[in-house]
Each structure stands twice: as structure tokens, then as C-alpha cells.
């Protein structure tokens, strides 16, 4: 019975990995990606005043992962735009989301139960892109683990890793909003997934690619649907990282920072030991006098 269940699970995973993405899953991917673009402040005004710039931003949201992967592997960065069907489909979604009369299309796809279906289908595309990206990188670099991980990561992260460039197209410059500095859940999950698929591709992980695609897709769909339904921006990895990162990388200098802040606040509360207070000035002056005295003594000894 267990053998039959294992065989059925393997067949299910194999069938799932062979499901074509175009047009249904790609359509969902485009809808969710351009929805996130419309959520950006000023995106609607940009579409009205500068539709070409808005369209370029939408194409980056839809195809940014392919552009980055081609850039990493030294291939033409506009190669994917030769896929006319996908570009036309993404352009149609962009037009309907921004310019549909009465925002009917936008209201329909933003209805939470419908949106959750699209979000789940987008994660199916994300995982498949990670697997395909690593397979493609392995074809060029058989032993390049880091190349495979980087290619799978950018394939899964999409436009998030080039968000600063996308913001420039919208006339916005926020260098502090760097995805590498502040990774979201999809970016972290894409990185971890790229590592898993690289281990599988190099046969260090004893599991079939179809099974890994199925398992990781179920994980991504469950997490992303839950986060979207609860309007949460947290990450399921936060708890694990909270234990692992201090051990591997040490803690940030929170103690020193807290001590400095506490000292400043304490001094400010008592009118005393802040940087610009009289006590600090007197302490600095006494230090200067002591150092001056020691220099004079050294000079006398030398003479």
C-alpha cells in the first residue's frame, strides 16, 4: 500500500511538472505582477501622463527575471521579448489594469478570493522558473554552483532585485529600498529554492526534480496565499533566522547602540551628559589639558 501511494505521489509530481504554463499560469503571473506595480505610489498618475514609461515598468515586472538571467549568462537581454504571445498578453493585462473603464478589471482581480487564486498560480510559475534557470545555467557551467544559484535566484526573484532601476523609470530614487538589504519572503524563498535545486541538479540531493518542484511549489503556494490573505509582510523564515544568524554571523552591535542611546537619553533627562552638555565640554577640556601636560613632560625629558 505504501509503495502504491509512493508511486501515485511520484506520478502526481511528474504530471504536475509537465503542466504547461502558457497561457493560464503566465496570465496569472502577469496579473499579480502588474497589480503590485499599480500599488506603487504614483503609478496611476504615471500611466496617465507617461504611458510608455508605465508600460516599460510593467514589462520589467513581468520579464525582469529573464533579463537579469540573460545578463548573468552573457545572452541578449531582450531575447525573451521575441516571444510575441507573452509580450502581447502582458501588455493587454497592463492596459486592462490601468485603463479599463470604471476600473472593472482591476476590481475583479483585486477581489480577495480571486486574487488568492492568481497568487497561488504565480508561485507555480516562480518555482518552475527557478528550476528552468538552474538547468539552463548547468548547461553552460556544469560545475559552477554559484552561477547556478545566482541564475535560479534572479529567475525566481523577478524584478525585486532590480527594483531601483524600475523606480528610476518611474522617476523615483530610493536607494534605501534595496531588495538585497531588505529581502522580502519571495526573494529569500527564491534564494533557498535555488540552493535546493542546485543540490538536486548536481545530484547532492537524492530526490527527483519533479518531486522537488511539487514539494517546493506546495510550500510556496501555502506561505504566499496565507501571507496575502492575512495582509502580512512577515516571513516564515524569520523564526529560524532569529536562531541561526546570531550563531553564524554574530549579533549586531545592539548592546553598544543601546548603551549609547541610553546614556544620551539618561543624560538628556538629567540635563547632563549629552554631547553638547557643559559636563561633556568640561571633560573634553580636562582631557586636552592632561594631554598637553604629558607632551610638555616628554619634551623636557627629550631636552
Coordinates of N, CA and C in Angstrom, one line a residue, residues 13-193:
X13 N 3.6 14.1 -9.0 CA 4.6 15.2 -9.2 C 5.1 15.3 -10.6
X14 N 5.2 14.1 -11.3 CA 5.7 14.2 -12.7 C 4.7 14.8 -13.6
X15 N 3.4 14.5 -13.4 CA 2.4 15.2 -14.2 C 2.3 16.6 -13.9
X16 N 2.5 17.0 -12.6 CA 2.4 18.4 -12.2 C 3.6 19.2 -12.9
X17 N 4.7 18.6 -12.9 CA 5.9 19.3 -13.5 C 5.8 19.5 -15.0
X18 N 4.9 18.7 -15.7 CA 4.7 18.8 -17.1 C 3.5 19.7 -17.5
X19 N 2.8 20.3 -16.6 CA 1.7 21.1 -16.9 C 2.2 22.4 -17.6
X20 N 1.7 22.7 -18.8 CA 2.2 23.9 -19.5 C 1.8 25.2 -18.7
X21 N 2.7 26.2 -18.7 CA 2.4 27.4 -18.0 C 1.7 28.4 -18.9
X22 N 1.9 28.4 -20.2 CA 1.2 29.3 -21.0 C -0.1 28.7 -21.6
X23 N -1.2 29.5 -21.5 CA -1.3 30.9 -21.2 C -1.9 31.1 -19.7
X24 N -2.5 30.1 -19.1 CA -3.2 30.3 -17.9 C -2.3 30.8 -16.7
X25 N -1.2 30.0 -16.5 CA -0.4 30.4 -15.4 C 0.4 31.6 -15.6
X26 N 0.8 31.8 -16.9 CA 1.5 33.1 -17.2 C 0.6 34.3 -17.1
X27 N -0.7 34.1 -17.4 CA -1.6 35.2 -17.3 C -1.8 35.6 -15.8
X28 N -1.8 34.6 -14.9 CA -1.9 34.9 -13.5 C -0.7 35.6 -13.0
X29 N 0.5 35.2 -13.5 CA 1.7 35.8 -13.2 C 1.8 37.3 -13.6
X30 N 1.3 37.5 -14.8 CA 1.3 38.9 -15.3 C 0.3 39.8 -14.5
X31 N -0.9 39.2 -14.1 CA -1.9 40.0 -13.4 C -1.4 40.4 -12.0
X32 N -0.8 39.4 -11.3 CA -0.3 39.8 -9.9 C 0.9 40.7 -10.0
X33 N 1.8 40.5 -11.0 CA 3.0 41.4 -11.1 C 2.6 42.8 -11.4
X34 N 1.6 43.0 -12.3 CA 1.2 44.4 -12.6 C 0.3 45.0 -11.6
X35 N -0.4 44.1 -10.8 CA -1.1 44.6 -9.7 C -0.2 45.3 -8.7
X36 N 0.9 44.6 -8.4 CA 1.9 45.2 -7.5 C 2.5 46.5 -8.0
X37 N 2.6 46.6 -9.3 CA 3.0 47.9 -9.9 C 2.0 49.0 -9.6
X38 N 0.7 48.7 -9.8 CA -0.3 49.7 -9.6 C -0.4 50.1 -8.1
X39 N 0.0 49.2 -7.2 CA 0.0 49.6 -5.8 C 1.1 50.6 -5.5
X40 N 2.1 50.7 -6.3 CA 3.2 51.7 -6.0 C 2.6 53.1 -6.0
X41 N 3.1 54.0 -5.1 CA 2.7 55.3 -5.1 C 3.0 56.1 -6.4
X42 N 2.0 56.7 -7.0 CA 2.2 57.5 -8.2 C 2.2 56.7 -9.4
X43 N 1.9 55.4 -9.4 CA 1.9 54.5 -10.6 C 0.7 54.9 -11.5
X44 N -0.4 55.2 -10.9 CA -1.6 55.5 -11.7 C -1.4 56.8 -12.5
X45 N -0.9 57.8 -11.8 CA -0.6 59.1 -12.4 C 0.5 59.0 -13.5
X46 N 1.5 58.1 -13.3 CA 2.5 57.9 -14.3 C 1.9 57.2 -15.5
X47 N 0.9 56.3 -15.4 CA 0.3 55.7 -16.5 C -0.5 56.7 -17.3
X48 N -1.1 57.6 -16.6 CA -1.9 58.6 -17.4 C -1.0 59.6 -18.1
X49 N 0.1 60.0 -17.5 CA 0.9 61.1 -18.1 C 2.0 60.5 -19.0
X50 N 2.5 59.4 -18.6 CA 3.6 58.8 -19.3 C 3.4 57.3 -19.6
X51 N 2.5 57.0 -20.5 CA 2.1 55.5 -20.6 C 3.3 54.7 -21.1
X52 N 4.2 55.2 -21.9 CA 5.3 54.4 -22.3 C 6.2 54.0 -21.2
X53 N 6.5 54.9 -20.3 CA 7.3 54.6 -19.1 C 6.5 53.6 -18.2
X54 N 5.2 53.7 -18.1 CA 4.4 52.8 -17.3 C 4.5 51.4 -17.9
X55 N 4.4 51.4 -19.2 CA 4.4 50.1 -19.9 C 5.8 49.4 -19.8
X56 N 6.8 50.2 -19.8 CA 8.2 49.6 -19.6 C 8.3 49.0 -18.2
X57 N 7.8 49.8 -17.2 CA 7.8 49.3 -15.9 C 7.0 47.9 -15.7
X58 N 5.9 47.9 -16.4 CA 5.1 46.7 -16.4 C 5.8 45.5 -17.0
X59 N 6.6 45.8 -18.1 CA 7.3 44.7 -18.7 C 8.5 44.2 -17.9
X60 N 9.1 45.2 -17.1 CA 10.1 44.8 -16.2 C 9.5 43.9 -15.1
X61 N 8.3 44.2 -14.6 CA 7.7 43.4 -13.6 C 7.4 42.0 -14.1
X62 N 7.1 41.9 -15.3 CA 6.7 40.6 -15.9 C 7.9 39.8 -16.4
X63 N 8.9 40.5 -16.9 CA 10.0 39.8 -17.6 C 11.4 40.2 -17.0
X64 N 11.4 40.8 -15.9 CA 12.7 41.2 -15.3 C 13.6 40.1 -14.9
X65 N 13.0 39.0 -14.5 CA 13.8 37.8 -14.2 C 14.6 37.2 -15.4
X66 N 13.9 37.2 -16.6 CA 14.6 36.8 -17.8 C 15.7 37.7 -18.2
X67 N 15.5 39.0 -18.0 CA 16.5 40.0 -18.4 C 17.8 39.8 -17.5
X68 N 17.6 39.7 -16.2 CA 18.7 39.5 -15.3 C 19.4 38.2 -15.6
X69 N 18.7 37.1 -15.8 CA 19.3 35.8 -16.1 C 20.1 35.9 -17.3
X70 N 19.6 36.5 -18.4 CA 20.3 36.6 -19.6 C 21.6 37.4 -19.5
X71 N 21.5 38.5 -18.6 CA 22.6 39.3 -18.4 C 23.7 38.5 -17.6
X72 N 23.3 37.7 -16.7 CA 24.3 36.9 -16.0 C 25.0 35.9 -16.9
X73 N 24.2 35.3 -17.8 CA 24.8 34.2 -18.6 C 25.4 34.8 -19.9
X74 N 25.4 36.1 -20.1 CA 26.0 36.7 -21.3 C 25.2 36.5 -22.6
X75 N 23.9 36.4 -22.4 CA 23.0 36.3 -23.6 C 22.3 37.6 -23.8
X76 N 21.7 37.8 -25.0 CA 21.0 39.0 -25.3 C 19.9 39.3 -24.3
X77 N 19.9 40.5 -23.7 CA 18.9 40.7 -22.6 C 17.5 40.9 -23.1
X78 N 17.3 41.2 -24.4 CA 16.0 41.4 -24.9 C 15.5 40.1 -25.7
X79 N 16.2 39.0 -25.4 CA 15.9 37.8 -26.1 C 14.4 37.3 -25.9
X80 N 14.0 37.5 -24.6 CA 12.6 37.0 -24.3 C 11.5 37.8 -25.0
X81 N 11.9 39.1 -25.3 CA 10.9 39.9 -26.0 C 10.5 39.4 -27.4
X82 N 11.3 38.5 -27.9 CA 10.9 37.9 -29.2 C 9.7 36.9 -29.0
X83 N 9.3 36.6 -27.8 CA 8.1 35.8 -27.6 C 6.9 36.7 -27.6
X84 N 6.4 36.9 -28.8 CA 5.3 37.9 -29.1 C 4.1 37.6 -28.3
X85 N 3.7 36.3 -28.1 CA 2.5 36.0 -27.4 C 2.5 36.4 -26.0
X86 N 3.7 36.2 -25.3 CA 3.8 36.6 -23.9 C 3.8 38.1 -23.7
X87 N 4.5 38.8 -24.6 CA 4.6 40.3 -24.5 C 3.2 40.9 -24.8
X88 N 2.5 40.4 -25.8 CA 1.1 40.9 -26.1 C 0.2 40.6 -24.9
X89 N 0.3 39.4 -24.3 CA -0.6 39.1 -23.2 C -0.3 40.0 -22.0
X90 N 1.0 40.2 -21.7 CA 1.3 41.1 -20.6 C 0.9 42.5 -20.9
X91 N 1.0 43.0 -22.1 CA 0.6 44.3 -22.5 C -0.9 44.5 -22.4
X92 N -1.6 43.5 -22.7 CA -3.1 43.5 -22.6 C -3.5 43.6 -21.1
X93 N -2.8 42.9 -20.3 CA -3.1 42.9 -18.8 C -2.8 44.3 -18.3
X94 N -1.6 44.9 -18.7 CA -1.3 46.2 -18.2 C -2.3 47.2 -18.6
X95 N -2.8 47.2 -19.9 CA -3.8 48.1 -20.3 C -5.1 48.0 -19.5
X96 N -5.6 46.7 -19.3 CA -6.8 46.5 -18.6 C -6.7 46.9 -17.1
X97 N -5.6 46.7 -16.5 CA -5.5 47.1 -15.1 C -5.4 48.6 -14.9
X98 N -4.8 49.3 -15.9 CA -4.7 50.8 -15.7 C -5.8 51.6 -16.4
X99 N -6.3 51.0 -17.5 CA -7.2 51.9 -18.3 C -8.6 51.3 -18.6
X100 N -8.9 50.2 -17.9 CA -10.2 49.6 -18.1 C -11.3 50.6 -17.6
X101 N -12.4 50.8 -18.3 CA -13.4 51.7 -17.8 C -14.0 51.3 -16.5
X102 N -14.1 52.3 -15.6 CA -14.6 52.1 -14.3 C -13.7 51.2 -13.4
X103 N -12.5 50.9 -13.9 CA -11.6 50.0 -13.2 C -12.2 48.7 -12.9
X104 N -13.1 48.2 -13.8 CA -13.8 46.9 -13.6 C -12.8 45.8 -13.6
X105 N -11.8 45.7 -14.5 CA -10.9 44.6 -14.5 C -10.1 44.6 -13.2
X106 N -9.6 45.8 -12.8 CA -8.8 45.9 -11.5 C -9.6 45.4 -10.3
X107 N -10.9 45.8 -10.3 CA -11.8 45.5 -9.1 C -12.0 44.0 -9.1
X108 N -12.1 43.4 -10.3 CA -12.4 41.9 -10.3 C -11.2 41.1 -9.8
X109 N -10.0 41.5 -10.3 CA -8.8 40.7 -10.0 C -8.3 41.0 -8.6
X110 N -8.8 42.2 -8.0 CA -8.4 42.5 -6.6 C -9.3 41.9 -5.6
X111 N -10.5 41.3 -6.0 CA -11.3 40.7 -5.1 C -10.6 39.5 -4.5
X112 N -10.5 39.5 -3.1 CA -9.6 38.7 -2.4 C -9.6 37.2 -2.8
X113 N -10.8 36.5 -2.9 CA -10.7 35.1 -3.3 C -10.1 34.9 -4.7
X114 N -10.4 35.8 -5.6 CA -9.9 35.7 -7.0 C -8.4 36.0 -6.9
X115 N -8.0 37.0 -6.2 CA -6.6 37.3 -6.1 C -5.8 36.2 -5.5
X116 N -6.3 35.5 -4.5 CA -5.6 34.4 -3.9 C -5.3 33.3 -4.9
X117 N -6.3 33.0 -5.8 CA -6.1 32.0 -6.9 C -4.9 32.5 -7.8
X118 N -4.9 33.7 -8.2 CA -3.8 34.2 -9.0 C -2.5 34.2 -8.3
X119 N -2.5 34.5 -7.0 CA -1.2 34.5 -6.3 C -0.7 33.0 -6.2
X120 N -1.6 32.1 -6.0 CA -1.1 30.7 -6.0 C -0.6 30.2 -7.3
X121 N -1.2 30.7 -8.4 CA -0.7 30.3 -9.7 C 0.6 31.0 -10.1
X122 N 0.8 32.2 -9.5 CA 2.0 32.9 -9.8 C 3.2 32.1 -9.1
X123 N 3.0 31.5 -7.9 CA 4.0 30.8 -7.3 C 4.4 29.5 -8.0
X124 N 3.4 28.9 -8.7 CA 3.7 27.8 -9.6 C 4.7 28.2 -10.7
X125 N 4.5 29.4 -11.3 CA 5.4 29.9 -12.3 C 6.8 30.2 -11.7
X126 N 6.8 30.8 -10.5 CA 8.1 31.2 -9.9 C 9.0 29.9 -9.7
X127 N 8.4 28.9 -9.1 CA 9.2 27.7 -8.8 C 9.7 27.0 -10.1
X128 N 8.8 27.0 -11.1 CA 9.2 26.4 -12.4 C 10.4 27.2 -13.0
X129 N 10.3 28.6 -12.9 CA 11.4 29.4 -13.4 C 12.7 29.2 -12.7
X130 N 12.6 29.0 -11.4 CA 13.9 28.7 -10.7 C 14.5 27.4 -11.2
X131 N 13.7 26.3 -11.4 CA 14.2 25.0 -11.8 C 14.7 25.2 -13.3
X132 N 14.0 25.9 -14.1 CA 14.5 26.0 -15.5 C 15.8 26.8 -15.6
X133 N 15.8 27.9 -14.8 CA 17.0 28.7 -14.7 C 18.3 28.0 -14.3
X134 N 18.1 27.1 -13.3 CA 19.3 26.4 -12.9 C 19.7 25.3 -13.9
X135 N 18.7 24.7 -14.5 CA 19.0 23.7 -15.6 C 19.7 24.4 -16.7
X136 N 19.3 25.6 -17.1 CA 19.9 26.4 -18.2 C 21.4 26.8 -17.8
X137 N 21.6 27.2 -16.5 CA 22.9 27.6 -16.1 C 23.8 26.3 -16.0
X138 N 23.3 25.2 -15.6 CA 24.1 24.0 -15.6 C 24.5 23.5 -16.9
X139 N 23.7 23.9 -17.9 CA 24.1 23.5 -19.3 C 25.4 24.3 -19.7
X140 N 25.6 25.5 -19.2 CA 26.7 26.3 -19.6 C 27.9 26.1 -18.6
X141 N 27.6 25.9 -17.3 CA 28.6 25.8 -16.3 C 28.3 24.5 -15.5
X142 N 28.9 23.4 -15.8 CA 28.5 22.1 -15.2 C 28.9 22.1 -13.7
X143 N 30.0 22.8 -13.4 CA 30.4 22.7 -12.0 C 30.3 24.1 -11.3
X144 N 29.6 25.0 -12.0 CA 29.5 26.4 -11.4 C 28.3 26.5 -10.5
X145 N 28.5 26.0 -9.2 CA 27.4 26.0 -8.3 C 26.9 27.5 -8.0
X146 N 27.8 28.4 -7.9 CA 27.4 29.8 -7.6 C 26.7 30.4 -8.8
X147 N 27.1 30.0 -9.9 CA 26.4 30.5 -11.1 C 25.0 30.0 -11.2
X148 N 24.9 28.7 -10.9 CA 23.5 28.1 -10.9 C 22.6 28.7 -9.9
X149 N 23.2 28.9 -8.7 CA 22.4 29.5 -7.6 C 22.0 30.9 -7.9
X150 N 22.9 31.7 -8.5 CA 22.6 33.1 -8.8 C 21.6 33.2 -9.9
X151 N 21.7 32.3 -10.9 CA 20.7 32.3 -12.0 C 19.3 31.9 -11.5
X152 N 19.3 30.9 -10.7 CA 18.0 30.5 -10.2 C 17.4 31.5 -9.3
X153 N 18.2 32.2 -8.5 CA 17.7 33.2 -7.6 C 17.1 34.4 -8.4
X154 N 17.8 34.9 -9.4 CA 17.3 36.0 -10.2 C 16.0 35.6 -11.0
X155 N 16.0 34.3 -11.4 CA 14.8 33.8 -12.1 C 13.6 33.8 -11.2
X156 N 13.8 33.5 -9.9 CA 12.7 33.5 -9.0 C 12.3 34.8 -8.4
X157 N 13.3 35.7 -8.3 CA 13.0 37.0 -7.6 C 12.4 38.0 -8.5
X158 N 12.6 37.8 -9.8 CA 12.0 38.7 -10.8 C 12.5 40.1 -10.7
X159 N 11.6 41.1 -10.7 CA 12.0 42.5 -10.7 C 12.5 43.0 -9.4
X160 N 12.3 42.2 -8.3 CA 12.6 42.7 -7.0 C 14.1 43.1 -6.9
X161 N 15.0 42.3 -7.5 CA 16.4 42.6 -7.4 C 16.8 43.8 -8.3
X162 N 16.0 44.2 -9.2 CA 16.3 45.4 -10.0 C 15.2 46.5 -9.7
X163 N 14.7 46.5 -8.5 CA 13.7 47.4 -8.1 C 14.2 48.9 -8.2
X164 N 15.5 49.1 -7.9 CA 16.0 50.5 -8.0 C 16.0 51.0 -9.5
X165 N 16.3 50.1 -10.4 CA 16.2 50.5 -11.8 C 14.8 50.8 -12.2
X166 N 13.9 49.9 -11.8 CA 12.5 50.1 -12.1 C 11.9 51.4 -11.5
X167 N 12.4 51.8 -10.3 CA 12.0 53.0 -9.7 C 12.5 54.2 -10.5
X168 N 13.7 54.1 -11.1 CA 14.2 55.2 -11.9 C 13.3 55.5 -13.1
X169 N 12.7 54.4 -13.7 CA 11.8 54.6 -14.8 C 10.6 55.3 -14.4
X170 N 10.2 55.2 -13.1 CA 9.0 56.0 -12.6 C 9.4 57.3 -12.0
X171 N 10.7 57.7 -12.2 CA 11.1 59.0 -11.7 C 11.3 59.0 -10.2
X172 N 11.6 57.8 -9.6 CA 11.7 57.7 -8.1 C 13.1 57.2 -7.8
X173 N 13.8 57.7 -6.8 CA 15.1 57.2 -6.5 C 15.1 57.0 -5.0
X174 N 15.1 55.7 -4.6 CA 15.1 55.3 -3.2 C 16.2 54.3 -3.0
X175 N 17.4 54.7 -2.8 CA 18.5 53.7 -2.7 C 18.4 52.9 -1.4
X176 N 17.6 53.4 -0.4 CA 17.5 52.6 0.8 C 16.5 51.5 0.6
X177 N 15.7 51.6 -0.4 CA 14.7 50.5 -0.7 C 15.3 49.5 -1.6
X178 N 16.4 48.9 -1.1 CA 17.2 47.9 -1.9 C 16.8 46.5 -1.5
X179 N 16.4 45.7 -2.4 CA 15.8 44.4 -2.1 C 16.9 43.5 -1.4
X180 N 18.2 43.7 -1.8 CA 19.2 42.9 -1.1 C 19.4 43.2 0.3
X181 N 19.2 44.5 0.6 CA 19.3 45.0 2.0 C 18.1 44.6 2.8
X182 N 16.9 44.6 2.2 CA 15.7 44.3 2.9 C 14.9 43.2 2.1
X183 N 15.3 42.0 2.2 CA 14.8 40.9 1.4 C 13.3 40.6 1.9
X184 N 12.4 40.5 0.9 CA 11.1 40.0 1.2 C 11.1 38.5 1.2
X185 N 9.9 38.0 1.5 CA 9.8 36.5 1.6 C 10.0 35.8 0.2
X186 N 9.5 36.3 -0.9 CA 9.7 35.7 -2.2 C 11.2 35.7 -2.6
X187 N 11.9 36.8 -2.2 CA 13.3 36.8 -2.6 C 14.1 35.8 -1.8
X188 N 13.9 35.7 -0.5 CA 14.5 34.8 0.4 C 14.2 33.3 -0.1
X189 N 12.9 33.1 -0.3 CA 12.5 31.8 -0.7 C 13.1 31.4 -2.0
X190 N 13.2 32.3 -3.0 CA 13.9 32.0 -4.2 C 15.3 31.7 -4.1
X191 N 16.0 32.3 -3.1 CA 17.4 32.0 -2.9 C 17.5 30.6 -2.3
X192 N 16.7 30.3 -1.3 CA 16.8 29.0 -0.7 C 16.4 27.9 -1.7
X193 N 15.4 28.2 -2.5 CA 14.9 27.3 -3.5 C 16.0 27.0 -4.5

